[in-house]
PDB file of C-alpha atoms in Angstrom:
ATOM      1  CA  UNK A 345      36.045   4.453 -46.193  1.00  0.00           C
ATOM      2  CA  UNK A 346      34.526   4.900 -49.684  1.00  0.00           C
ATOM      3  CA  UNK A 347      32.957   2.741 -51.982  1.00  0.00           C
ATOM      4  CA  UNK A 348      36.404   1.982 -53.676  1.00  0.00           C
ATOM      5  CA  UNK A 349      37.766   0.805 -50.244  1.00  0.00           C
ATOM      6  CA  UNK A 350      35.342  -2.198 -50.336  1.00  0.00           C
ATOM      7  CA  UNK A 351      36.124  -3.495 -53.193  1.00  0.00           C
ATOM      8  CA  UNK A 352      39.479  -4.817 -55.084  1.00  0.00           C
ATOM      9  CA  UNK A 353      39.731  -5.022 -58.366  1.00  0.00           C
ATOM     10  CA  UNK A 354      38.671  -8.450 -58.842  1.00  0.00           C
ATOM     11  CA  UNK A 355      35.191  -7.482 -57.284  1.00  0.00           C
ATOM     12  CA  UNK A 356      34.386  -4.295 -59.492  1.00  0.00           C
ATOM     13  CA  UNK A 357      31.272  -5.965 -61.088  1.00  0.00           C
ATOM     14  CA  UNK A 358      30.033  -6.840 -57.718  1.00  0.00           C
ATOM     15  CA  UNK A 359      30.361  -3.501 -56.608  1.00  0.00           C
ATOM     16  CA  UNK A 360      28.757  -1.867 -60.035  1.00  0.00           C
ATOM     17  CA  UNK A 361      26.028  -4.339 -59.316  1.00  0.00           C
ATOM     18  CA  UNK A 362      25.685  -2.850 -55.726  1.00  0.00           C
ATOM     19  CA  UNK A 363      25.939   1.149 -56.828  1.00  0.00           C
ATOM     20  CA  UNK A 364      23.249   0.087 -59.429  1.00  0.00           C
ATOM     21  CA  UNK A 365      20.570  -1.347 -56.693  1.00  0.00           C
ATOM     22  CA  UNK A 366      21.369   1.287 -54.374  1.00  0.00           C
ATOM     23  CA  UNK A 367      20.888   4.105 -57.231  1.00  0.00           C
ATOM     24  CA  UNK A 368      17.381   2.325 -57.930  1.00  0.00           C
ATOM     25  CA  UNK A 369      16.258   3.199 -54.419  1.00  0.00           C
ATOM     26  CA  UNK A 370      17.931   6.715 -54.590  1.00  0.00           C
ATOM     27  CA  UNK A 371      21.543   6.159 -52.896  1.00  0.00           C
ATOM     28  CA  UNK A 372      24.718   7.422 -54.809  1.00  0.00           C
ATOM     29  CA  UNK A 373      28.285   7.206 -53.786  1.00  0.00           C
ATOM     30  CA  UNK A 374      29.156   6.121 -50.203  1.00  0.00           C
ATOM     31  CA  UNK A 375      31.443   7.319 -47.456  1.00  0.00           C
ATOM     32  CA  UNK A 376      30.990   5.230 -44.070  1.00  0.00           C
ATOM     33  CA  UNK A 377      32.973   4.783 -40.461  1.00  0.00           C
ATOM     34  CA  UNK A 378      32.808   1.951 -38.196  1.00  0.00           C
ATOM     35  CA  UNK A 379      33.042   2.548 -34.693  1.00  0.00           C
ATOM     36  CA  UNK A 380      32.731  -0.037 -31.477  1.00  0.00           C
ATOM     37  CA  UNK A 381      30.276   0.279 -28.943  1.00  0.00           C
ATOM     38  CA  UNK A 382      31.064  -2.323 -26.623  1.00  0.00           C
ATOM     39  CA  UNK A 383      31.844  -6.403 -26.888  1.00  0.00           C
ATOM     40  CA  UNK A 384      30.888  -7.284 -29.789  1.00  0.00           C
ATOM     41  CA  UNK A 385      28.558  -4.701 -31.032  1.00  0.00           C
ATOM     42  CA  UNK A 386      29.813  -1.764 -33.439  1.00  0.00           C
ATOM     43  CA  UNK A 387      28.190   1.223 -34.934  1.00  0.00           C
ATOM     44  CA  UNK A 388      27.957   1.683 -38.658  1.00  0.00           C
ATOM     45  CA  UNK A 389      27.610   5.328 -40.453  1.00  0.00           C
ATOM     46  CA  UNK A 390      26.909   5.614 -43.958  1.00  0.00           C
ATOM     47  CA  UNK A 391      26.936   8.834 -45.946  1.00  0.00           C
ATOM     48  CA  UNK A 392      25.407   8.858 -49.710  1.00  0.00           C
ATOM     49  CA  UNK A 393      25.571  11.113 -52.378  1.00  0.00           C
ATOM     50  CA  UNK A 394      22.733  12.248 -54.316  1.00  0.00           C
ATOM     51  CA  UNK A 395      22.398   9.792 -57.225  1.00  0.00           C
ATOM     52  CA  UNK A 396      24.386  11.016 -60.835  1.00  0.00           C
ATOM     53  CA  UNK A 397      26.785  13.037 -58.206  1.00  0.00           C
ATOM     54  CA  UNK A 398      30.387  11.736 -59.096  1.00  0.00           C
ATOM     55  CA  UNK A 399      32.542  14.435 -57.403  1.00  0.00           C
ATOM     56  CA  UNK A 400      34.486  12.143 -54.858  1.00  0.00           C
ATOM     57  CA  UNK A 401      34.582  12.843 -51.347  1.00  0.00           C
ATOM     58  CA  UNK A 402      36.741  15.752 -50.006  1.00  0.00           C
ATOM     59  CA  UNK A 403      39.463  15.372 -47.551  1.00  0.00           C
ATOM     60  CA  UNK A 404      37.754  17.976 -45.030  1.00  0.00           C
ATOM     61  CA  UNK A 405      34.691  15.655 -45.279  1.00  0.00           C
ATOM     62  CA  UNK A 406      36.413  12.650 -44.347  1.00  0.00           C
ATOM     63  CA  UNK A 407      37.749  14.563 -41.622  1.00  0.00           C
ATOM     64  CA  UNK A 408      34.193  15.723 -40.179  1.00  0.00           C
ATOM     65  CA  UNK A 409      33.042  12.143 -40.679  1.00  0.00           C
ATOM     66  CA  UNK A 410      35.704  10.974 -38.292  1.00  0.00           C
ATOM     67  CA  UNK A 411      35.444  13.201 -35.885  1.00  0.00           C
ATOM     68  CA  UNK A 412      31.571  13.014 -35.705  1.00  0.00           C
ATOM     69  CA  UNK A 413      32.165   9.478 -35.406  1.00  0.00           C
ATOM     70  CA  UNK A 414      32.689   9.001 -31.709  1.00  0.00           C
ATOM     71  CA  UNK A 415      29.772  11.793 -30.926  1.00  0.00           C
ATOM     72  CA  UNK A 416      27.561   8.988 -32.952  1.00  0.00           C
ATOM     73  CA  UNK A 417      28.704   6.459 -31.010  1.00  0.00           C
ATOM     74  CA  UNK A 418      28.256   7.900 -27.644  1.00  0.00           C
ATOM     75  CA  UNK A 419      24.599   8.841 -28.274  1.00  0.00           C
ATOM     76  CA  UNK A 420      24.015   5.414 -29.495  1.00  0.00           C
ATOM     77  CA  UNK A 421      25.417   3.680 -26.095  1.00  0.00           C
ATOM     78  CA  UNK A 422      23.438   5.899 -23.968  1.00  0.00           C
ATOM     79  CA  UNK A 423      20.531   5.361 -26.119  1.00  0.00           C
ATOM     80  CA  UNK A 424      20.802   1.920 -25.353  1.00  0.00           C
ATOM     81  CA  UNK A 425      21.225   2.121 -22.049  1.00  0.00           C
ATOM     82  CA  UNK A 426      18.781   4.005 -21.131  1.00  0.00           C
ATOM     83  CA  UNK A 427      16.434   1.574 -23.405  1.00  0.00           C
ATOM     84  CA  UNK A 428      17.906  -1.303 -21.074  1.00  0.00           C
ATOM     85  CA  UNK A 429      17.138   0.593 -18.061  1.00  0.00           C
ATOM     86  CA  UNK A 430      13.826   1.092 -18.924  1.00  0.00           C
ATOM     87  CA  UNK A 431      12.989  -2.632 -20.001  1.00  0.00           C
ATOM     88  CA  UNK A 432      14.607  -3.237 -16.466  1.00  0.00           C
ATOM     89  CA  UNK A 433      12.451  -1.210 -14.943  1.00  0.00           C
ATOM     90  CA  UNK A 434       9.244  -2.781 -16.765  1.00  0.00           C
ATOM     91  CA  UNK A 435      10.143  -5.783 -15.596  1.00  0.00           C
ATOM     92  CA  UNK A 436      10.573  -5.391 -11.673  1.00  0.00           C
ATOM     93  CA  UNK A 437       7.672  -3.046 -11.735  1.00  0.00           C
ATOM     94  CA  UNK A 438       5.674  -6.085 -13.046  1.00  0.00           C
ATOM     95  CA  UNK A 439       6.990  -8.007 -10.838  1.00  0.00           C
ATOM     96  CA  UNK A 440       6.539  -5.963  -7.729  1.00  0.00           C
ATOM     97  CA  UNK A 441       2.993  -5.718  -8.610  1.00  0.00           C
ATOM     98  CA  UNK A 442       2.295  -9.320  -8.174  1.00  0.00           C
ATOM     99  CA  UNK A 443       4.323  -9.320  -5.035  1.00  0.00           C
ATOM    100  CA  UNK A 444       2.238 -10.581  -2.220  1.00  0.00           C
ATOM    101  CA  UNK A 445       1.768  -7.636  -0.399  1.00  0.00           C
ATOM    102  CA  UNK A 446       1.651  -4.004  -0.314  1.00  0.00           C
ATOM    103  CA  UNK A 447       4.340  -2.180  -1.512  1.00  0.00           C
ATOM    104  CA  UNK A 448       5.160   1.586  -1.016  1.00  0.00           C
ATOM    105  CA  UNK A 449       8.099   3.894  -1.936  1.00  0.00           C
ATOM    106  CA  UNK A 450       7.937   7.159   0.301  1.00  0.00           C
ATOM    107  CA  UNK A 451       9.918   9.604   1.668  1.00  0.00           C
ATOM    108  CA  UNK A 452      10.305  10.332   5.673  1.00  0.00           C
ATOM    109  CA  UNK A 453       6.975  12.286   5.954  1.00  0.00           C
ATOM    110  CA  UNK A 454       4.824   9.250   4.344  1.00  0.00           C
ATOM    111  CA  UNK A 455       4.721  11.015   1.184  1.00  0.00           C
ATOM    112  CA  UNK A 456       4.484   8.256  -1.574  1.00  0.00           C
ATOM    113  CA  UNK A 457       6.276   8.214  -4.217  1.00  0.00           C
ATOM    114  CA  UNK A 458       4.889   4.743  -5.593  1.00  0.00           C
ATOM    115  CA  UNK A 459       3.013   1.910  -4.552  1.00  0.00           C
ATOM    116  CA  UNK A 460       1.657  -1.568  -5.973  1.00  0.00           C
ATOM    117  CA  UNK A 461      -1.397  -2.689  -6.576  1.00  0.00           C
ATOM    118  CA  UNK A 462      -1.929  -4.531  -3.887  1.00  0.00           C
ATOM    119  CA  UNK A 463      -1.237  -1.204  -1.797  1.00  0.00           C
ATOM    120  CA  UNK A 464      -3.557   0.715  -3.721  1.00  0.00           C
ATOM    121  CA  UNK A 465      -6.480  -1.920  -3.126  1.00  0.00           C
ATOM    122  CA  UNK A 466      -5.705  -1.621   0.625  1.00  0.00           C
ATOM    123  CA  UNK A 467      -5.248   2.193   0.909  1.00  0.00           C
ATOM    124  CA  UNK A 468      -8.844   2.425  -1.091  1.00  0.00           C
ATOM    125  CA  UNK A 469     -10.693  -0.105   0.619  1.00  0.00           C
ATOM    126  CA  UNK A 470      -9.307  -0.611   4.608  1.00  0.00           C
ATOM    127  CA  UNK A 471     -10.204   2.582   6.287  1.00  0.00           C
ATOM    128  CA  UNK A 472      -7.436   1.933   8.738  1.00  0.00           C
ATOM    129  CA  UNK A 473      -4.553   2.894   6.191  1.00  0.00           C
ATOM    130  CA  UNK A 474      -4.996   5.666   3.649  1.00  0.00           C
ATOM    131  CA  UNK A 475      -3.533   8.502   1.538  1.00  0.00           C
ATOM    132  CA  UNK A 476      -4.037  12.241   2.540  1.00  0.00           C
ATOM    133  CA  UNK A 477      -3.041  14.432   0.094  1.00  0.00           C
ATOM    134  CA  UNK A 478      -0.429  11.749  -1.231  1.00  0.00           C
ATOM    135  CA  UNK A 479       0.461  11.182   1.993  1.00  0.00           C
ATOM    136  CA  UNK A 480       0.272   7.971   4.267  1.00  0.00           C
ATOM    137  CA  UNK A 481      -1.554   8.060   7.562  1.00  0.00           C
ATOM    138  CA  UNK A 482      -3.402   6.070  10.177  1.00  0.00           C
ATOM    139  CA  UNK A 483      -7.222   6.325  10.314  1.00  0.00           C
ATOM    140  CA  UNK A 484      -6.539   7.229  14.300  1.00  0.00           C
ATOM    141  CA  UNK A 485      -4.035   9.263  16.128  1.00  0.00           C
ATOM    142  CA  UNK A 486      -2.100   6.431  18.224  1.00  0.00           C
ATOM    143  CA  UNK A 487      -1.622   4.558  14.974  1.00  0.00           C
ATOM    144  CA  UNK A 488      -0.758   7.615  13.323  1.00  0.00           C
ATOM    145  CA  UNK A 489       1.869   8.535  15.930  1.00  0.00           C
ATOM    146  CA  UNK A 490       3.383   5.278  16.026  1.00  0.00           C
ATOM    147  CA  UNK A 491       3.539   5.372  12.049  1.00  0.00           C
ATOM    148  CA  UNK A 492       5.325   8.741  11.805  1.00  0.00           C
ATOM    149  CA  UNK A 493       7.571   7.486  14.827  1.00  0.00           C
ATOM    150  CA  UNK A 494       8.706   4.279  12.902  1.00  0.00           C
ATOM    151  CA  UNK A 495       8.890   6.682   9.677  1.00  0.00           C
ATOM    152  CA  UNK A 496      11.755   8.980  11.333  1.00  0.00           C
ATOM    153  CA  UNK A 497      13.268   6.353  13.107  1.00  0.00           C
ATOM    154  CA  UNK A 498      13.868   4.883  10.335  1.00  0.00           C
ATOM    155  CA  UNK A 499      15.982   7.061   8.407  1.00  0.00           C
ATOM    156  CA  UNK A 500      19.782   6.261   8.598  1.00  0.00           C
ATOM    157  CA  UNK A 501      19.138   2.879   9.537  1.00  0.00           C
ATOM    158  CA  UNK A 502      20.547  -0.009   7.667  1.00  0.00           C
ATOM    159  CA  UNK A 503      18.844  -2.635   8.989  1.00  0.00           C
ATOM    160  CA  UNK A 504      14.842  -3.118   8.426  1.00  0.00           C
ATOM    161  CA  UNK A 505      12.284  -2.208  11.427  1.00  0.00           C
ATOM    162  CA  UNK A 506       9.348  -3.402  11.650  1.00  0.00           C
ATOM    163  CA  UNK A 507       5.869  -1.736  13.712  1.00  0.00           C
ATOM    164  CA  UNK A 508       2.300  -2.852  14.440  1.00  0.00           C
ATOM    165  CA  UNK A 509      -0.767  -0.336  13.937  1.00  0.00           C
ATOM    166  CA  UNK A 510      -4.478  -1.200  15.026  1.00  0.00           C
ATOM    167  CA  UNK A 511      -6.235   1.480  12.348  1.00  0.00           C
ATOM    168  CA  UNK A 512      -9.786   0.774  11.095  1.00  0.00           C
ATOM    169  CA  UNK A 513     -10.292  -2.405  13.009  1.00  0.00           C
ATOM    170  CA  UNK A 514      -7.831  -4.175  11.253  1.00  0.00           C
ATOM    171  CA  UNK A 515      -4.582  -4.976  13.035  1.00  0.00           C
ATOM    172  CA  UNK A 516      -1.812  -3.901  10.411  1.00  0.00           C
ATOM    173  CA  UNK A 517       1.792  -4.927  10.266  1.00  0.00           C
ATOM    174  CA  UNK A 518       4.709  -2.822   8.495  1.00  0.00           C
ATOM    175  CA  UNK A 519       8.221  -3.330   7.784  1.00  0.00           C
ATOM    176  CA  UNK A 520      10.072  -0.215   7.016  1.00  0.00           C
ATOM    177  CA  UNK A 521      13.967  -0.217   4.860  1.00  0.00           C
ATOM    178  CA  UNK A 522      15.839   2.863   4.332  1.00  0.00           C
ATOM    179  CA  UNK A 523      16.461   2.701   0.053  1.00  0.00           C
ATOM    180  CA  UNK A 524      20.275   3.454  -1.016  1.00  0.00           C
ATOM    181  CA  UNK A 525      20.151   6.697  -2.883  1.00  0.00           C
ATOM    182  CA  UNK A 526      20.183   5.758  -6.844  1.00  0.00           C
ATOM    183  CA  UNK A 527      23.191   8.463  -6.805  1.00  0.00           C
ATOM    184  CA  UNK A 528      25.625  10.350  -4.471  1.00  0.00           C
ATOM    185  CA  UNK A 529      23.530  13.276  -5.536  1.00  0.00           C
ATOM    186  CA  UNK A 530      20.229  12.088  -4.462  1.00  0.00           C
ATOM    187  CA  UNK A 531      19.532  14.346  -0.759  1.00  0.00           C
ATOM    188  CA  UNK A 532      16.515  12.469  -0.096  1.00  0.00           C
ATOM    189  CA  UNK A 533      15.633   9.790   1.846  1.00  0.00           C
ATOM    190  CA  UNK A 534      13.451   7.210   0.329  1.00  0.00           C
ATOM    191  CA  UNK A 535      11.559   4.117   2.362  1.00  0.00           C
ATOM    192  CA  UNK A 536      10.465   1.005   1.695  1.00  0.00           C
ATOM    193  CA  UNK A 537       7.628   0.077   3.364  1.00  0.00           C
ATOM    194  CA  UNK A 538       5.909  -3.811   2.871  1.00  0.00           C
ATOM    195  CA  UNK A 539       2.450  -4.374   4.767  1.00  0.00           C
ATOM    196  CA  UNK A 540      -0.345  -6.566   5.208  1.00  0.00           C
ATOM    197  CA  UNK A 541      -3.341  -6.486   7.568  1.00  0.00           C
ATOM    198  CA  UNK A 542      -5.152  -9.303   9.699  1.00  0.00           C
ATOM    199  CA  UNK A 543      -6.277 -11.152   6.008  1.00  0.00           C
ATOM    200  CA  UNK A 544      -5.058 -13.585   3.553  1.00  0.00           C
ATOM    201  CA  UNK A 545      -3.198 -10.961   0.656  1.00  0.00           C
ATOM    202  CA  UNK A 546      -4.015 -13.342  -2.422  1.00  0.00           C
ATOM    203  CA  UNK A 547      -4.647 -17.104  -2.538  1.00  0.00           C
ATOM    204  CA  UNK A 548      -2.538 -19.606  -3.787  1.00  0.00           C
ATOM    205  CA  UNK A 549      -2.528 -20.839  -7.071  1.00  0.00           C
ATOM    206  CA  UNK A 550      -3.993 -24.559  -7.161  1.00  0.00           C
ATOM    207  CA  UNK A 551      -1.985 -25.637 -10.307  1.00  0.00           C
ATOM    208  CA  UNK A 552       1.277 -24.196  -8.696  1.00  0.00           C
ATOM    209  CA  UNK A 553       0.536 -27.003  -6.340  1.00  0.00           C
ATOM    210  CA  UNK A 554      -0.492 -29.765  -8.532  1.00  0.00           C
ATOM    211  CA  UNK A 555       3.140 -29.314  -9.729  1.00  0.00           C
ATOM    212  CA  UNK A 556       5.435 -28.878  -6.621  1.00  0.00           C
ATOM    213  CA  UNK A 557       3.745 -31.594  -4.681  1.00  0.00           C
ATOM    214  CA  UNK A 558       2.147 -33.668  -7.032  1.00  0.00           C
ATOM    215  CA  UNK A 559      -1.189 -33.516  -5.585  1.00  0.00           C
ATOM    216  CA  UNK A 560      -4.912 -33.711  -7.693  1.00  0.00           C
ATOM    217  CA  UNK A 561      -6.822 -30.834  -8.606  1.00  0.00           C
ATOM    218  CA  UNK A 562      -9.226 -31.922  -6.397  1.00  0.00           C
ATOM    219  CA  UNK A 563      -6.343 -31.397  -3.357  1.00  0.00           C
ATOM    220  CA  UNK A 564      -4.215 -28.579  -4.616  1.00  0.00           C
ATOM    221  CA  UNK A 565      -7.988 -26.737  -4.559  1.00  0.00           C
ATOM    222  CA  UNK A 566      -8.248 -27.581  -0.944  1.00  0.00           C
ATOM    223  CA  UNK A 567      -4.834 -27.035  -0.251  1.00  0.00           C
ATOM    224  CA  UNK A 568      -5.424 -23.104  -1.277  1.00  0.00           C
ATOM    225  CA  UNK A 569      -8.236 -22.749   0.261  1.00  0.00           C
ATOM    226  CA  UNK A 570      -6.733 -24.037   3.553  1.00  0.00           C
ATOM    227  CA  UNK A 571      -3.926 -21.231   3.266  1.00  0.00           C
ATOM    228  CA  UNK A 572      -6.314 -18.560   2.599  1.00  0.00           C
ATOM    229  CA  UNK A 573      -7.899 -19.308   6.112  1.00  0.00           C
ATOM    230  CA  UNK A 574     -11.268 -21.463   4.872  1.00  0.00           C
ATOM    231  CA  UNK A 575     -12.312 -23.882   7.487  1.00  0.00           C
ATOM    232  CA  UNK A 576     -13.042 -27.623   6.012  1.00  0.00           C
ATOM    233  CA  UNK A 577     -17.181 -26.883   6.816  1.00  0.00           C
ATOM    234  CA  UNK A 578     -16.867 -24.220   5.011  1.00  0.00           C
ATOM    235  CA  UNK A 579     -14.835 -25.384   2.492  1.00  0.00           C
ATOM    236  CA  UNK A 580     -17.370 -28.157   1.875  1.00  0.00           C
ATOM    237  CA  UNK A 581     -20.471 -25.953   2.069  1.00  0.00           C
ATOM    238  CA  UNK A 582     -19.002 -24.291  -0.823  1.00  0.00           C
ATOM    239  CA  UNK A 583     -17.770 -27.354  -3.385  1.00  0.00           C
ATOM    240  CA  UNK A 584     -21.105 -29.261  -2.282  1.00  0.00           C
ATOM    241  CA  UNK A 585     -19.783 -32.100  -1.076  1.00  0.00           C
ATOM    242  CA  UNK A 586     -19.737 -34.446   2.268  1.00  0.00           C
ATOM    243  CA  UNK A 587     -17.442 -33.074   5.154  1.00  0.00           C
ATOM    244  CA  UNK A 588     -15.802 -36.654   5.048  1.00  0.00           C
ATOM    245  CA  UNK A 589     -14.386 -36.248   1.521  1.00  0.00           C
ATOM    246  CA  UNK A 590     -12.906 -33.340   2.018  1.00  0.00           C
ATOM    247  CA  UNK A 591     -11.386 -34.847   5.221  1.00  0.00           C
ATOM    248  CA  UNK A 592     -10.063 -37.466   3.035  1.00  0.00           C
ATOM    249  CA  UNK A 593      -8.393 -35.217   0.830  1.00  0.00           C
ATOM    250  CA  UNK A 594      -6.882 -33.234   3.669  1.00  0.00           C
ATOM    251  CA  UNK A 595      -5.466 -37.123   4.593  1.00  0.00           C
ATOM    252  CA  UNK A 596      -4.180 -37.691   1.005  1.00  0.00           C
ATOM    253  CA  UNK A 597      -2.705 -34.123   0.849  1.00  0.00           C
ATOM    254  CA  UNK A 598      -0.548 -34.558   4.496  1.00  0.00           C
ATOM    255  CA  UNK A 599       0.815 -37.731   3.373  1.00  0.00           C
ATOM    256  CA  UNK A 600       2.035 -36.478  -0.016  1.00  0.00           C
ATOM    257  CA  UNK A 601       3.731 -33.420   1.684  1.00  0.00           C
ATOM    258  CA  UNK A 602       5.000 -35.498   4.649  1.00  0.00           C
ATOM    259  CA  UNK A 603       3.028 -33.344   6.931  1.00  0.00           C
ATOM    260  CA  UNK A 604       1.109 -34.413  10.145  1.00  0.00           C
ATOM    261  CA  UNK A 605      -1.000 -31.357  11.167  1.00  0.00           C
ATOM    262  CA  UNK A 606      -2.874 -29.161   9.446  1.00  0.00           C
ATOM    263  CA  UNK A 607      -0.803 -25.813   9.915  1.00  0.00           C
ATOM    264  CA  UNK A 608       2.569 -27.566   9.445  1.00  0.00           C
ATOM    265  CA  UNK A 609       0.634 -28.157   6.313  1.00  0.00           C
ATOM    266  CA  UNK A 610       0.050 -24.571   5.847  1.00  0.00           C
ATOM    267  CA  UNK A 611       3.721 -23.455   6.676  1.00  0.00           C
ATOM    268  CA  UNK A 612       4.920 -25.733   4.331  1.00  0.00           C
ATOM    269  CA  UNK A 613       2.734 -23.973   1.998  1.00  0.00           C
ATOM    270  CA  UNK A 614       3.364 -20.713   2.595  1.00  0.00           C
ATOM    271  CA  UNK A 615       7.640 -21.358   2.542  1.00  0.00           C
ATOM    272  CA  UNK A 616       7.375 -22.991  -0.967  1.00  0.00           C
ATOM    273  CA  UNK A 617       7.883 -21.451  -3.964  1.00  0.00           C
ATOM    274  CA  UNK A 618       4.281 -21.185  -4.857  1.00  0.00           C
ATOM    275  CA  UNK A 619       3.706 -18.462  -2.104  1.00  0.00           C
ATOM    276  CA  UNK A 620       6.039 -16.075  -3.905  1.00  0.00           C
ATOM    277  CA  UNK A 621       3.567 -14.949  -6.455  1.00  0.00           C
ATOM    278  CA  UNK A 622       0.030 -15.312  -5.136  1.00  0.00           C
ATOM    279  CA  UNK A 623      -3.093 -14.832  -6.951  1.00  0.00           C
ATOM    280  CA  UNK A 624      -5.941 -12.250  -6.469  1.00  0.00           C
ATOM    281  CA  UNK A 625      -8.201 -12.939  -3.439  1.00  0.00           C
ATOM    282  CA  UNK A 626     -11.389 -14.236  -4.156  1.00  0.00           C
ATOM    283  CA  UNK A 627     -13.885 -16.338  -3.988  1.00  0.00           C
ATOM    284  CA  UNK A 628     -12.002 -20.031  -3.694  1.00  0.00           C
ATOM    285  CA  UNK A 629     -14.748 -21.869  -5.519  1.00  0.00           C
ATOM    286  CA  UNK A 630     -18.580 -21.012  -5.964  1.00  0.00           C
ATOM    287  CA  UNK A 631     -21.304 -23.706  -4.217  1.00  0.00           C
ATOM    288  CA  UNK A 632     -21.557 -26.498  -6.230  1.00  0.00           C
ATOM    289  CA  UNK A 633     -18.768 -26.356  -7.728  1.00  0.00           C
ATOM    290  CA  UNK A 634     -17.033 -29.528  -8.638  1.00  0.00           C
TER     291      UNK A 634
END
């Protein structure tokens, strides 16, 4: 359409209005298309002539305008998608990084493809699990056989597997999932693997538990450090206070989560909501802390 398509004949001083503002910022006569690009969203193309260029727009232009139309279009939906797909991608990779425990994409061999950061805190710091060359392996061979094993055994299996390595004088434990190819194409078998070793991943977040069970600060602090393995003494030793108070806590906080025993206290814990995204490990408070 051109600019006399716009307008009827009633609206010619709103459109002289128009060609005047756009010939202030350099735009001269138009010839547009409109083309959809799924629900409700459409594409807009707008050709201008050079301003003080009257000649009107040829037939064989109008022509090449509609034909380039759909070419537009299509480069503007895959433009989008692949904008979508990456904002997609930002988002579960941000999430999988605060996943509570190790993540890592590899193929058959052990050669990884990706891993978390909770993987790549492991791999740099346990001895018992590492990276060779890209590659996973166990810090001995009997783990090392028994990971390679589970690796092959893996492939063209549906269902998850799970296998137990004692590397670096840490007992770890794996679960291994055979990844559906992103395409028919894709020849290669990718792997899942989730791990953690013989210690806590990450510590609960207090204030997640101020909220789901309505407990103090003062409890939800115990609470997490109770998950994370800390012994009351201990616990105690560190906040500076008298065994018996935090004793009495540990009271208040089984009564407001209808618990009786300490670790149905910690299962409870660790099946709510709040042990889906854990925090860093670290220290759980400093002595004297209050």
């Amino acid at each position: 359409m051109e600019d006399k398509d716009l307008f009827d004949d009633s609206e010619r001083p709103i459109q002289q209005r128009l060609q005047q503002q756009l010939s202030a910022i350099g735009y001269g006569r138009f010839l547009g298309g409109l083309m959809p690009i799924g629900g409700c969203n459409y594409m807009a193309l707008a050709l201008h002539r050079e301003v003080g260029d009257r000649c009107n727009f040829s037939d064989r232009q109008m022509d090449r305008l509609l034909k380039l139309l759909p070419h537009f279009a299509q480069a503007l939906r895959l433009s989008k998608s692949i904008a979508c797909s990456r904002s997609a991608e930002a988002l579960l990779r941000g999430h999988l990084e605060r996943w509570e425990c190790g993540l890592i994409v590899c193929d058959a061999e052990g050669q990884m493809l990706w891993r978390n950061q909770r993987a790549h805190d492991a791999l740099n710091c346990s001895g018992g699990l590492r990276l060779r060359n890209g590659q996973l392996y166990a810090s001995n061979a009997e783990a090392q056989q028994r990971l390679a094993a589970a690796l092959r055994r893996q492939v063209g299996r549906s269902a998850p597997s799970f296998v137990a390595l004692e590397a670096g004088g840490r007992r770890w434990q794996l679960a291994l999932q055979e990844l559906e190819p992103a395409t028919s194409a894709s020849a290669d078998t990718l792997l899942l693997i989730a791990f953690t070793g013989d210690q806590p991943v990450g510590v609960i977040p207090a204030e997640s538990l101020v909220t789901l069970f309505e407990l103090t600060d003062a409890e939800s602090r115990l609470t997490s450090a109770l998950v994370a393995g800390v012994r009351l003494e201990e616990y105690a030793a560190r906040r500076g206070v008298e065994l018996s108070t935090v004793r009495y806590q540990l009271k208040q906080v089984l009564a407001k989560t209808g618990t009786r025993r300490q670790v149905d206290l910690v299962r409870q814990i660790l099946c709510s909501a709040a042990a889906r995204v854990v925090g860093p490990r670290q220290e759980i408070a400093p002595v004297g802390a209050h």
